[in-house]
Coordinates of N, CA and C in Angstrom, one line a residue:
Q1 N 0.8 -1.3 0.0 CA -0.1 0.0 0.0 C 1.0 1.3 0.1
V2 N 0.7 2.0 -0.9 CA 1.4 3.3 -1.1 C 1.0 4.4 0.0
Q3 N 2.0 4.9 0.7 CA 1.7 5.9 1.8 C 2.6 7.0 1.7
L4 N 2.3 8.2 1.6 CA 3.0 9.5 1.7 C 2.5 10.0 3.1
V5 N 3.6 10.5 3.9 CA 3.3 11.0 5.3 C 4.2 12.3 5.4
E6 N 3.5 13.3 5.6 CA 4.2 14.8 5.9 C 4.2 14.9 7.4
S7 N 5.2 15.7 7.7 CA 5.5 16.0 9.0 C 6.2 17.3 8.9
G8 N 6.2 18.2 10.2 CA 7.0 19.4 10.0 C 6.2 20.6 10.0
G9 N 5.0 20.5 9.8 CA 4.2 21.7 9.7 C 4.1 22.4 11.4
G10 N 3.4 23.5 11.3 CA 3.3 24.1 12.6 C 3.0 25.7 12.5
S11 N 3.1 26.5 13.5 CA 2.9 27.7 13.5 C 4.3 28.5 13.7
V12 N 4.5 29.6 13.1 CA 5.7 30.4 13.3 C 5.4 31.8 12.9
Q13 N 6.4 32.6 13.3 CA 6.3 34.0 13.0 C 6.9 34.5 11.8
A14 N 6.4 35.4 11.2 CA 7.1 36.0 10.0 C 8.5 36.1 10.1
G15 N 9.3 35.6 9.2 CA 10.7 35.6 9.2 C 11.3 34.3 9.7
G16 N 10.4 33.5 10.2 CA 11.0 32.3 10.7 C 11.1 31.2 9.6
S17 N 11.3 30.0 10.0 CA 11.6 28.9 9.1 C 11.0 27.5 9.6
L18 N 10.6 26.6 8.7 CA 10.1 25.3 9.0 C 10.6 24.5 7.9
R19 N 10.7 23.2 8.4 CA 11.1 22.2 7.4 C 10.2 21.0 7.3
L20 N 9.6 20.9 6.2 CA 8.5 19.8 5.9 C 9.4 18.5 5.4
S21 N 8.7 17.4 5.9 CA 9.3 16.3 5.4 C 8.1 15.3 4.8
C22 N 8.5 14.5 3.9 CA 7.5 13.6 3.3 C 8.1 12.3 3.2
A23 N 7.7 11.3 4.0 CA 8.2 9.9 4.0 C 7.3 9.1 3.1
A24 N 7.8 8.4 2.0 CA 7.1 7.6 1.2 C 7.3 6.1 1.3
S25 N 6.3 5.3 1.2 CA 6.5 3.9 1.5 C 5.6 3.1 0.6
G26 N 5.7 1.8 0.4 CA 5.0 1.1 -0.4 C 5.1 0.9 -1.8
Y27 N 6.0 1.6 -2.3 CA 6.6 1.5 -3.6 C 7.8 1.8 -4.0
T28 N 8.4 1.2 -5.1 CA 9.6 1.7 -5.5 C 9.7 2.1 -7.2
Y29 N 10.2 3.4 -7.3 CA 10.3 3.8 -8.6 C 11.5 4.5 -8.9
S30 N 12.3 4.3 -10.1 CA 13.4 4.8 -10.1 C 13.3 6.2 -10.7
S31 N 12.2 6.5 -11.2 CA 12.1 8.0 -11.8 C 10.6 8.5 -11.2
Q32 N 10.9 9.6 -10.5 CA 9.8 10.2 -10.0 C 9.8 11.8 -10.2
C33 N 8.8 12.5 -10.0 CA 8.7 13.8 -10.0 C 8.0 14.2 -8.7
M34 N 8.9 14.4 -7.6 CA 8.4 14.7 -6.4 C 8.2 16.0 -6.3
A35 N 6.9 16.3 -5.5 CA 6.6 17.7 -5.4 C 6.0 18.1 -4.0
W36 N 5.9 19.4 -4.0 CA 5.3 20.1 -2.7 C 4.1 21.0 -3.3
F37 N 2.9 20.9 -3.0 CA 1.7 21.8 -3.3 C 1.4 22.4 -2.0
R38 N 0.5 23.4 -2.1 CA 0.1 24.1 -1.0 C -1.4 24.5 -1.5
Q39 N -2.3 24.8 -0.5 CA -3.7 25.3 -0.7 C -4.1 26.1 0.5
A40 N -4.2 27.4 0.1 CA -4.7 28.4 1.2 C -6.2 28.4 0.9
P41 N -6.9 28.6 2.0 CA -8.3 28.8 2.2 C -9.0 29.5 1.0
G42 N -9.9 29.0 0.3 CA -10.5 29.7 -0.8 C -9.6 29.8 -2.1
K43 N -8.5 29.2 -2.0 CA -7.7 29.2 -3.2 C -7.4 27.9 -3.9
E44 N -6.9 27.8 -5.0 CA -6.6 26.5 -5.8 C -5.2 26.0 -5.3
H45 N -5.0 24.8 -5.5 CA -3.7 24.2 -5.2 C -2.6 25.0 -6.1
E46 N -1.6 25.2 -5.3 CA -0.4 26.0 -6.1 C 0.8 25.0 -6.0
G47 N 1.3 24.6 -7.0 CA 2.6 23.7 -7.1 C 3.8 24.6 -6.5
V48 N 4.4 24.3 -5.5 CA 5.5 25.3 -4.8 C 6.7 24.9 -5.3
A49 N 7.0 23.4 -5.4 CA 8.5 23.1 -5.8 C 8.3 21.5 -6.3
T50 N 9.3 21.3 -7.3 CA 9.4 20.0 -7.7 C 10.8 19.6 -7.7
F51 N 11.0 18.1 -7.6 CA 12.4 17.5 -7.7 C 12.4 16.4 -8.6
Y52 N 12.9 16.4 -9.8 CA 13.1 15.2 -10.7 C 14.2 14.3 -10.2
T53 N 13.8 13.0 -9.9 CA 14.9 12.2 -9.5 C 15.8 11.7 -10.5
G54 N 15.3 11.7 -11.8 CA 16.1 11.3 -12.8 C 17.4 11.9 -13.1
G55 N 17.4 13.5 -12.7 CA 18.5 14.1 -12.7 C 18.7 15.3 -12.0
G56 N 17.9 15.2 -10.9 CA 18.1 16.3 -9.7 C 17.6 17.7 -10.2
S57 N 17.0 17.8 -11.2 CA 16.4 19.2 -11.4 C 15.3 19.5 -10.6
T58 N 15.3 20.9 -10.5 CA 14.2 21.4 -9.5 C 13.4 22.5 -10.1
Y59 N 12.2 22.8 -9.5 CA 11.5 24.0 -10.0 C 10.9 24.5 -8.8
Y60 N 10.8 25.9 -8.8 CA 10.2 26.6 -7.7 C 9.3 27.6 -8.4
A61 N 8.1 27.8 -7.6 CA 7.1 29.0 -8.0 C 7.8 30.2 -7.6
D62 N 7.4 31.3 -8.5 CA 8.0 32.5 -8.1 C 7.8 33.0 -6.8
S63 N 6.6 32.6 -6.4 CA 6.3 33.1 -5.0 C 7.2 32.7 -3.8
V64 N 8.0 31.7 -4.2 CA 9.0 30.9 -3.1 C 10.2 30.9 -3.4
K65 N 10.7 31.3 -4.7 CA 11.9 31.3 -5.2 C 13.0 32.1 -4.3
G66 N 14.0 31.3 -4.0 CA 15.2 32.1 -3.2 C 14.8 32.0 -1.6
R67 N 13.7 31.5 -1.2 CA 13.3 31.1 0.1 C 13.2 29.8 0.4
F68 N 12.5 29.2 -0.4 CA 12.2 27.6 -0.3 C 13.3 26.6 -0.9
T69 N 13.6 25.5 -0.4 CA 14.5 24.5 -1.0 C 13.9 23.2 -0.9
I70 N 13.8 22.5 -2.0 CA 13.3 21.1 -2.0 C 14.5 20.3 -2.1
S71 N 14.6 19.2 -1.3 CA 15.5 18.1 -1.4 C 15.1 16.9 -1.4
R72 N 16.0 15.8 -1.4 CA 15.5 14.4 -1.5 C 16.6 13.6 -0.7
D73 N 16.2 12.5 0.0 CA 17.0 11.5 0.7 C 16.6 10.2 -0.2
K74 N 17.5 10.0 -1.1 CA 17.3 8.8 -2.0 C 17.0 7.5 -1.2
A75 N 17.9 7.4 -0.1 CA 18.0 6.0 0.5 C 16.8 5.8 1.5
K76 N 15.9 6.8 1.8 CA 14.7 6.8 2.6 C 13.5 7.0 1.8
N77 N 13.7 7.4 0.5 CA 12.6 7.5 -0.6 C 11.7 8.8 0.4
A78 N 12.5 9.8 0.7 CA 11.9 10.9 1.2 C 12.4 12.1 0.7
W79 N 11.4 13.2 0.7 CA 11.8 14.4 0.4 C 11.3 15.5 1.2
Y80 N 12.0 16.8 1.1 CA 11.9 17.6 2.1 C 11.6 19.1 1.6
L81 N 11.0 20.0 2.3 CA 10.8 21.4 1.9 C 11.4 22.4 3.1
Q82 N 12.6 22.9 2.7 CA 13.0 23.8 3.7 C 12.4 25.2 3.5
M83 N 11.7 25.8 4.4 CA 11.2 27.0 4.2 C 11.6 28.1 4.9
D84 N 12.5 29.3 4.6 CA 12.9 30.3 5.3 C 12.4 31.5 4.9
S85 N 12.5 32.5 5.8 CA 12.1 33.9 5.4 C 10.4 33.9 5.2
L86 N 9.7 32.8 6.0 CA 8.3 32.8 5.8 C 7.6 34.1 6.1
N87 N 6.4 34.3 5.2 CA 5.6 35.3 5.4 C 4.1 35.0 5.7
P88 N 3.2 35.6 6.0 CA 1.9 35.4 6.2 C 1.2 34.7 4.8
E89 N 1.6 35.1 3.8 CA 1.1 34.7 2.5 C 1.5 33.4 2.4
D90 N 2.5 32.6 3.0 CA 2.8 31.2 3.0 C 1.8 30.3 3.8
T91 N 1.0 31.0 4.5 CA -0.1 30.3 5.4 C -1.0 29.3 4.5
A92 N -1.0 28.2 4.6 CA -1.6 27.0 3.9 C -1.5 25.8 4.4
M93 N -2.2 24.9 3.9 CA -2.1 23.4 4.0 C -0.9 23.0 2.9
Y94 N -0.1 22.2 3.3 CA 1.1 21.8 2.5 C 0.7 20.4 2.2
Y95 N 0.9 19.9 0.9 CA 0.9 18.5 0.4 C 2.1 18.0 -0.2
C96 N 2.6 16.8 0.0 CA 3.7 16.2 -0.8 C 2.7 15.3 -1.9
A97 N 3.5 15.2 -3.0 CA 2.8 14.3 -4.0 C 3.9 13.8 -4.9
T98 N 3.7 12.6 -5.5 CA 4.8 12.1 -6.4 C 3.9 11.7 -7.6
A99 N 4.7 11.8 -8.7 CA 4.4 11.3 -10.2 C 5.1 10.2 -10.5
T100 N 4.7 9.0 -10.7 CA 5.5 8.0 -11.0 C 5.3 7.0 -12.3
T101 N 4.3 7.7 -13.1 CA 3.9 7.0 -14.4 C 3.8 8.1 -15.3
G102 N 3.8 7.8 -16.6 CA 3.8 8.7 -17.7 C 5.0 9.6 -17.9
A103 N 4.8 10.7 -18.6 CA 5.9 11.6 -18.8 C 6.6 12.2 -17.6
V104 N 7.0 11.4 -16.6 CA 7.5 12.1 -15.4 C 8.4 13.2 -15.5
R105 N 9.4 12.9 -16.2 CA 10.4 14.1 -16.5 C 9.7 15.4 -16.8
W106 N 8.8 15.3 -17.7 CA 8.1 16.6 -18.0 C 7.1 17.1 -17.1
Y107 N 6.6 16.3 -16.1 CA 5.7 16.8 -15.2 C 6.6 17.7 -14.1
C108 N 7.8 17.8 -14.2 CA 8.6 18.3 -13.3 C 9.2 19.6 -13.9
V109 N 8.7 20.0 -15.3 CA 9.2 21.1 -15.9 C 8.1 22.1 -15.8
G110 N 8.5 23.3 -15.2 CA 7.5 24.3 -15.1 C 6.5 24.0 -13.9
P111 N 5.3 24.9 -13.9 CA 4.4 24.7 -12.8 C 3.8 23.4 -12.8
P112 N 3.8 22.6 -11.8 CA 3.3 21.2 -11.9 C 1.7 21.3 -11.9
S113 N 1.2 20.2 -12.5 CA -0.2 20.3 -12.6 C -0.7 19.0 -11.6
K114 N -1.6 19.4 -10.7 CA -1.9 18.3 -9.6 C -2.5 17.1 -10.3
N115 N -3.2 17.1 -11.4 CA -3.9 16.1 -12.0 C -2.8 15.0 -12.3
V116 N -1.6 15.2 -12.6 CA -0.6 14.0 -13.0 C 0.0 13.3 -11.9
F117 N -0.3 13.8 -10.8 CA 0.5 13.1 -9.7 C -0.4 11.9 -9.1
D118 N 0.4 10.9 -8.8 CA -0.4 9.5 -8.5 C -0.7 9.4 -7.1
Y119 N 0.2 9.8 -6.2 CA 0.2 9.6 -4.7 C 0.1 11.0 -4.0
W120 N -0.5 11.2 -3.0 CA -0.5 12.4 -2.1 C -0.5 12.0 -0.6
G121 N 0.1 12.9 0.1 CA 0.0 12.8 1.5 C -1.3 13.6 2.1
Q122 N -1.4 13.5 3.3 CA -2.5 14.0 4.0 C -2.7 15.5 4.1
G123 N -1.5 16.1 4.1 CA -1.3 17.6 4.3 C -0.8 17.9 5.7
T124 N -0.1 18.7 5.7 CA 0.2 19.5 7.0 C 0.2 20.9 6.9
Q125 N -0.4 21.5 8.0 CA -0.7 23.0 8.1 C 0.6 23.8 8.4
V126 N 0.7 24.6 7.8 CA 1.7 25.8 8.1 C 0.9 27.3 8.1
T127 N 1.2 27.8 9.5 CA 0.6 29.1 9.6 C 1.7 30.2 10.0
V128 N 1.7 31.1 9.3 CA 2.8 32.3 9.5 C 2.0 33.4 10.1
S129 N 2.5 33.9 11.1 CA 1.7 35.0 11.9 C 2.7 36.4 11.5
S130 N 2.2 37.5 11.4 CA 2.8 38.7 11.4 C 3.2 39.2 12.6

């Protein structure tokens, strides 16, 4: 059974940092597009960052570029989102997701579409106060 479990969310003041983790289990794919999405109340899902396991390329939304860093632990089949210089606009539910079938490499190019991701975590809340 495939399972993605996020952790690391919480409440922080503006300017602070958080590190989200996503632990994946129940599958083994050599090529994946690992991603972090977020959804704020009343808004659509936003693809925040992606990591392509085939070559290590990354993508960041303009809203987080320079502040967030996505990384991966191959041995653990886990990925992370280091979030620095947080501001209230970063408040949202954050989800990890992975695409393992189809044109995986291309899913990681540009803003990710949530429709192509096979597996999702349950979400972890990030709240940033001013």
